[in-house]
Structures are given as C-alpha cells and as structure tokens.
PDB file of C-alpha atoms in Angstrom:
ATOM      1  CA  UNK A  23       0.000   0.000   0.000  1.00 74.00           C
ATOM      2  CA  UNK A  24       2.883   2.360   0.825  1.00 84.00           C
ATOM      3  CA  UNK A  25       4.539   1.697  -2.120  1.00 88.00           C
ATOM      4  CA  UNK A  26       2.071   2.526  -4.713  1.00 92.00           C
ATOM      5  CA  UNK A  27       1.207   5.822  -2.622  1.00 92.00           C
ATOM      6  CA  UNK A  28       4.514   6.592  -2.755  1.00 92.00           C
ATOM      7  CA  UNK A  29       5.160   6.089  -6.779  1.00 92.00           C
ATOM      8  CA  UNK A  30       1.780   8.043  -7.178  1.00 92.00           C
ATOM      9  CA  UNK A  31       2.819  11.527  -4.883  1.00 92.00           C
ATOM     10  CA  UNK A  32       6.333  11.103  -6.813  1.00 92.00           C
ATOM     11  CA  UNK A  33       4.677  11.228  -9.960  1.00 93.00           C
ATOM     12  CA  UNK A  34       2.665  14.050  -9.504  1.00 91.00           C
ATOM     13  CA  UNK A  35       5.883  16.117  -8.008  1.00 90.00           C
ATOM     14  CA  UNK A  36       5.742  15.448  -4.326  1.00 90.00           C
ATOM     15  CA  UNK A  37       8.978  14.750  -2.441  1.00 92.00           C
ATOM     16  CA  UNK A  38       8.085  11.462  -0.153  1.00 94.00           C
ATOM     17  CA  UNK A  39       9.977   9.927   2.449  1.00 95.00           C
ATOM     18  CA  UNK A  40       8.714   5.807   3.769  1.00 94.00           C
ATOM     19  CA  UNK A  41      11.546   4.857   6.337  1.00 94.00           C
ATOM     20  CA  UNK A  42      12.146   1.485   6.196  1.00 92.00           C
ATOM     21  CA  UNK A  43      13.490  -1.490   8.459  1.00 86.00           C
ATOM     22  CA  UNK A  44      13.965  -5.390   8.212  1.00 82.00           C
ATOM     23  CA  UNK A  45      12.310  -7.515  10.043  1.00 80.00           C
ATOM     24  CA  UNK A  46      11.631 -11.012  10.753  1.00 74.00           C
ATOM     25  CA  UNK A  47       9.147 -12.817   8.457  1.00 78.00           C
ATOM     26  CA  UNK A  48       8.444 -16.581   9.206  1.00 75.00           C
ATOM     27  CA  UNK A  49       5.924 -18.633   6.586  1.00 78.00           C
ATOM     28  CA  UNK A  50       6.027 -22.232   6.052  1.00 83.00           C
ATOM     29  CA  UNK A  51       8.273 -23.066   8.722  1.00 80.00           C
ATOM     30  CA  UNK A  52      11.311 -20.482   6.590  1.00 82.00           C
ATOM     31  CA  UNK A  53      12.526 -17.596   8.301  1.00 78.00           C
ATOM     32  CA  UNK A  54      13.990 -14.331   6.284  1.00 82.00           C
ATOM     33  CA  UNK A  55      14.022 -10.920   6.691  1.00 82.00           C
ATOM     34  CA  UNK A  56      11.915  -8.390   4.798  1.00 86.00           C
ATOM     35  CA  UNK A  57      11.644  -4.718   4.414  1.00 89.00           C
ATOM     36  CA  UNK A  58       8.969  -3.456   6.184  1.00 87.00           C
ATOM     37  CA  UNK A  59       7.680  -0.104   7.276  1.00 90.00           C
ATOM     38  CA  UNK A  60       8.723   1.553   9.864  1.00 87.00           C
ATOM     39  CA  UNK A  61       5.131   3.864  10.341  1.00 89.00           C
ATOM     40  CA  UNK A  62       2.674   1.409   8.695  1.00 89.00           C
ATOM     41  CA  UNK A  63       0.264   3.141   5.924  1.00 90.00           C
ATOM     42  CA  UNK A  64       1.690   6.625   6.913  1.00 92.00           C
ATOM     43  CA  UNK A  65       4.160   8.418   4.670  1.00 93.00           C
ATOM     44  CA  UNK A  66       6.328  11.798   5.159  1.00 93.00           C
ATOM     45  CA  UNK A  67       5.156  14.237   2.219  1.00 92.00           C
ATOM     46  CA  UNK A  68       7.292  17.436   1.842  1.00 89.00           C
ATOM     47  CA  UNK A  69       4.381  19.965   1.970  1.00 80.00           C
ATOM     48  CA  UNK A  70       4.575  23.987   1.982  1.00 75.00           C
ATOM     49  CA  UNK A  71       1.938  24.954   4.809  1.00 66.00           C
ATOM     50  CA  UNK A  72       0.722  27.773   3.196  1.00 71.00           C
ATOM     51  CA  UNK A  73      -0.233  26.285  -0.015  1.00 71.00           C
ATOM     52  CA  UNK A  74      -0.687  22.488   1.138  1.00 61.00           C
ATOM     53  CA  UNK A  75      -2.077  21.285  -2.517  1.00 69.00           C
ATOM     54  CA  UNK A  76      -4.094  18.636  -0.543  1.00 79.00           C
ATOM     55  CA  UNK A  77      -6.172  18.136  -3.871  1.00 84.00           C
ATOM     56  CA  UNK A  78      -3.085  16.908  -5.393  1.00 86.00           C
ATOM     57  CA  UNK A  79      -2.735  14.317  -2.644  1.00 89.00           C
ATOM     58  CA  UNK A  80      -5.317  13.230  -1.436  1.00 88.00           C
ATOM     59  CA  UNK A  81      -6.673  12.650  -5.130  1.00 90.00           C
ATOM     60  CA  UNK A  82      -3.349  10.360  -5.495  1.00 91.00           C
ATOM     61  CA  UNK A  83      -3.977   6.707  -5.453  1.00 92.00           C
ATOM     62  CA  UNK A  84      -3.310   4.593  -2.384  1.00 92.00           C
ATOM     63  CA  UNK A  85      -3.854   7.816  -0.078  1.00 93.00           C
ATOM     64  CA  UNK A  86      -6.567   7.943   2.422  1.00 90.00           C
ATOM     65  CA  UNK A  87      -5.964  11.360   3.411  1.00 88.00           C
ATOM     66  CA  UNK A  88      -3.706  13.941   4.590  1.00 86.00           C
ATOM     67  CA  UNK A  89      -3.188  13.817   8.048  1.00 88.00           C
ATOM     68  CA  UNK A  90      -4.575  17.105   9.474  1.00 85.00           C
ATOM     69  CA  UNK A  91      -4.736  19.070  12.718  1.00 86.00           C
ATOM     70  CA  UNK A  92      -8.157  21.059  12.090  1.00 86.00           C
ATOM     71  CA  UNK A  93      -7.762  22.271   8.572  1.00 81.00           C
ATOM     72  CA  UNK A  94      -3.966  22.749   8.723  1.00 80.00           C
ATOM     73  CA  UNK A  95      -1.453  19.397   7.577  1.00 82.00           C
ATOM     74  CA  UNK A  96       0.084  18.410  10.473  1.00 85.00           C
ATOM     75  CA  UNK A  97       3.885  18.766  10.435  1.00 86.00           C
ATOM     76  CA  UNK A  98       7.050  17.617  11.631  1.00 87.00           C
ATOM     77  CA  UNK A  99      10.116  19.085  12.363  1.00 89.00           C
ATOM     78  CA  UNK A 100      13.168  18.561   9.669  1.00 90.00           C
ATOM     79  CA  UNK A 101      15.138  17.219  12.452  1.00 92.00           C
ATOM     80  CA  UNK A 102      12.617  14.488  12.934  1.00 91.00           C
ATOM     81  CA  UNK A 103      13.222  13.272   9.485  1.00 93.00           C
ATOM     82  CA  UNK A 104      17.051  14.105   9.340  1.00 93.00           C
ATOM     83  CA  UNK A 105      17.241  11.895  12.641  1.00 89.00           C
ATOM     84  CA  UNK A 106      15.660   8.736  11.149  1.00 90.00           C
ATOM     85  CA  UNK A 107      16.906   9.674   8.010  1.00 93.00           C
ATOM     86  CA  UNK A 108      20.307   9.674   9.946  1.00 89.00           C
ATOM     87  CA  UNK A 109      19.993   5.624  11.482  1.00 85.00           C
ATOM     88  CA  UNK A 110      19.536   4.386   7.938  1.00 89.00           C
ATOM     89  CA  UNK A 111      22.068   1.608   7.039  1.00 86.00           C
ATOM     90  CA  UNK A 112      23.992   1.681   3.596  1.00 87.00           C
ATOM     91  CA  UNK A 113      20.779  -0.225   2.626  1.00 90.00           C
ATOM     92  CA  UNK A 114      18.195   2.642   3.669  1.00 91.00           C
ATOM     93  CA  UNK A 115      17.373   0.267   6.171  1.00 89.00           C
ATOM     94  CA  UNK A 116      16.363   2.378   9.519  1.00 87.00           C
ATOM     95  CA  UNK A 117      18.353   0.970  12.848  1.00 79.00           C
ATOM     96  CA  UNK A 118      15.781   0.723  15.322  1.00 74.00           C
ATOM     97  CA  UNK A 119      18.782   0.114  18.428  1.00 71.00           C
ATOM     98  CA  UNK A 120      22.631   1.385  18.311  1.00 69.00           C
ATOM     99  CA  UNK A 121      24.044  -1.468  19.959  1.00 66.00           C
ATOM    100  CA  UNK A 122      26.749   0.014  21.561  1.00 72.00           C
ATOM    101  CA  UNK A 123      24.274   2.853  22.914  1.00 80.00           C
ATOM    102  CA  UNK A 124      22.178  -0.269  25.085  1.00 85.00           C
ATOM    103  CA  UNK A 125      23.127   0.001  28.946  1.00 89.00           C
ATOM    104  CA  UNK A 126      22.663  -3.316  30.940  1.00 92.00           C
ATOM    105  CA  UNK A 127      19.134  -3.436  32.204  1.00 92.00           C
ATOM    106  CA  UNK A 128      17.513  -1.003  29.583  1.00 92.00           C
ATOM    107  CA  UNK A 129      13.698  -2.335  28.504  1.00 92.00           C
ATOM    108  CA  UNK A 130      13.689  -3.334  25.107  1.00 91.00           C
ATOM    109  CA  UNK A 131      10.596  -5.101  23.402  1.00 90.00           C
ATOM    110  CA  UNK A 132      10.951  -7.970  20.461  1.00 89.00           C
ATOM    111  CA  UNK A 133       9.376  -6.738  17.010  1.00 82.00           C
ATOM    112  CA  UNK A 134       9.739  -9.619  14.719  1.00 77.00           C
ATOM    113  CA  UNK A 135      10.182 -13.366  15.291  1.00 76.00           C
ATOM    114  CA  UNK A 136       8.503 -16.110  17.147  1.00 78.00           C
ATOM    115  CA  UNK A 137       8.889 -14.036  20.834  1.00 83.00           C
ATOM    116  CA  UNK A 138       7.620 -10.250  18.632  1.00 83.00           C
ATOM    117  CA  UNK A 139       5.892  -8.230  21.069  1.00 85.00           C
ATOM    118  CA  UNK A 140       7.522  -9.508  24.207  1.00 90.00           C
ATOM    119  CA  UNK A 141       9.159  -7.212  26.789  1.00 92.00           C
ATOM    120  CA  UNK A 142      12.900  -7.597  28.019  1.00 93.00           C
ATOM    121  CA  UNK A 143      15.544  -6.356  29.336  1.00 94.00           C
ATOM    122  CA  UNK A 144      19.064  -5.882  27.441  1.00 93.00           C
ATOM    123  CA  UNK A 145      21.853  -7.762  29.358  1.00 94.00           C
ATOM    124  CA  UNK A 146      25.063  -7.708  27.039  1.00 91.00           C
ATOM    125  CA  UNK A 147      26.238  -7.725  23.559  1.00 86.00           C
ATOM    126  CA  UNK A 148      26.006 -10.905  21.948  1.00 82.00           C
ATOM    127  CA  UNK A 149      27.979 -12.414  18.658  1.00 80.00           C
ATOM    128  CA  UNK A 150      28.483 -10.460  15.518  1.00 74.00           C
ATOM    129  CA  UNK A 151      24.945  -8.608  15.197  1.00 78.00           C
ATOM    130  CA  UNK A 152      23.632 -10.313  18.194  1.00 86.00           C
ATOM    131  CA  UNK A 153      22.641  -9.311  21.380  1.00 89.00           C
ATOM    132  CA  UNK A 154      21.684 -10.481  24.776  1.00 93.00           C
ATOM    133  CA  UNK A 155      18.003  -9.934  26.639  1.00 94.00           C
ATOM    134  CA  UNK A 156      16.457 -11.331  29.461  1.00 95.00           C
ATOM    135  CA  UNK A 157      12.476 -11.974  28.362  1.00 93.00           C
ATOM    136  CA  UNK A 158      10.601 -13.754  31.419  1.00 88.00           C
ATOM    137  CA  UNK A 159       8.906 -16.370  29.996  1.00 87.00           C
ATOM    138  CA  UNK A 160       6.654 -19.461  31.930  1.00 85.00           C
ATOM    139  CA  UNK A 161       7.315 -17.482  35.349  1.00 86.00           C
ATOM    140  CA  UNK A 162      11.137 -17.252  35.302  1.00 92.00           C
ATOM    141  CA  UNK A 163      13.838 -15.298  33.661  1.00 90.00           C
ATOM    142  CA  UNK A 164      15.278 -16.397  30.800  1.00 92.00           C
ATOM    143  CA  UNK A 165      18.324 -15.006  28.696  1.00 93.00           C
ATOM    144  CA  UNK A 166      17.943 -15.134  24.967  1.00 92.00           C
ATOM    145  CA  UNK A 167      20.124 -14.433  22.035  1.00 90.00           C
ATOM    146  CA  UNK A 168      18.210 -12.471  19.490  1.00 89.00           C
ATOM    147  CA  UNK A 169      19.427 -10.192  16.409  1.00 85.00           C
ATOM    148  CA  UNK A 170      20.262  -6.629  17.461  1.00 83.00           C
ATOM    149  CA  UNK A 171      17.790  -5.447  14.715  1.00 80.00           C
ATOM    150  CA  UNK A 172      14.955  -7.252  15.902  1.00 84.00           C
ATOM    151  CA  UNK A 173      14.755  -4.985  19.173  1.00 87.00           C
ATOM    152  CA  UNK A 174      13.389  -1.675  19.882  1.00 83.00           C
ATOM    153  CA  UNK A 175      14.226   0.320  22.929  1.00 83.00           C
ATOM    154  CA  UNK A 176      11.672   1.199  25.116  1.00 82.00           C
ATOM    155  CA  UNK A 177      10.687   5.091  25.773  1.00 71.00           C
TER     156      UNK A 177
END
C-alpha cells in the first residue's frame, strides 16, 4: 500500500519519504528478513503549509488522506526526518537500536520473530549482530540471544 502511494505523490511532483526497516518474516516453517515499514500506511510528504495542494494528494492513489490538525497538515520538524533519516544503514534500512548505545538493564521489546511483542531487558552484547536480553517467559527469567535489529528500545 505504501509503495504505490509513494510512486503516485512522486509522480505528480511530491517529495516522499517511507523509512524502512527489516524484520523477521516466518511462513512455512522459513525464516527471512523483509523490508517493512517503519510507520505502517503513513508516509512523510514534503508539503509547503501555506499552499498544502491537498487536492493533489489526497486525489493520489493509495492515499486515504492527509493527516490534518483542524484544517492545517500536520507537520514535523526537519530534524525528525534528518534523525531517522540519519539511522539508515547503507541499505536505507532504519536501525531501530545502536548497539553500543544499550546500557545493561535497559527495557527493550521484540518486534519480529517467534517471541515479537515480548518485553525484556538488554543484558550484554552478543555475537556479531547479536545481542543479549532477558524476556521472562513461563514465570522465570530467561536469557535469549536475538538479532540486534529485531529490538526496539523502550521510551
């Protein structure tokens, strides 16, 4: 849905930006990772406040609408996007965790594979792109080796 949104408002002139990360897709008992979106059926749209051209995108298929606060487009500051923009891997891939940033003890929660949505806490780095959390699980604590880009830190 994102995509052909996206090839539509870049077609008709509009600068777009859909941040990106890989996650963990499992289907008939194979597991690979995908490129996903970060913000799920939202996309950034460059848009001059003063003359918004909604017509122009929300005529643009795959949109549902602008997002609006009253009759103005709601915004976001440049450094918003910059930042994101800025934890992008050589693939445009956005890094949900620095690795080296975790401390010992810091909440993080799972977002892909068989244990997504679970809460944890980061104990150490692991192997290569791995890292260490401790998810409890059947009443106890257990420490688990996941991939560092299947985590998000907790806010």
């Amino acid at each position: 849905m994102e995509k052909w949104a996206r090839s539509n408002l870049w077609e008709r002139g509009h600068e777009v930006y859909s941040p990106q990360f890989l996650r963990q897709r499992r289907h008939a008992r194979k597991t690979d990772w995908v490129s996903a979106p970060l913000f799920p059926r939202y996309l950034f749209v460059a848009v001059d406040p003063d003359n918004p051209s909604r017509r122009s995108i929300n005529s643009a298929a795959g949109v549902i609408n602008l997002v609006t606060f009253g009759d103005r487009p709601a915004t976001m500051a440049d450094t918003i996007i910059q930042e994101i923009r800025a934890r992008e891997d050589e693939a445009g891939h956005v890094q949900l965790v620095d690795r080296k940033s975790l401390i010992p003890g810091e909440q993080v929660r799972l977002h892909s594979g068989a244990l997504s949505n679970h809460m944890g806490f980061f104990e150490r780095q692991g192997d290569a792109d791995r890292v260490v959390i401790l998810l409890k699980l059947l009443g106890r604590e257990v420490r688990v080796g996941v991939p560092s880009n299947s985590i998000a830190r907790v806010l």
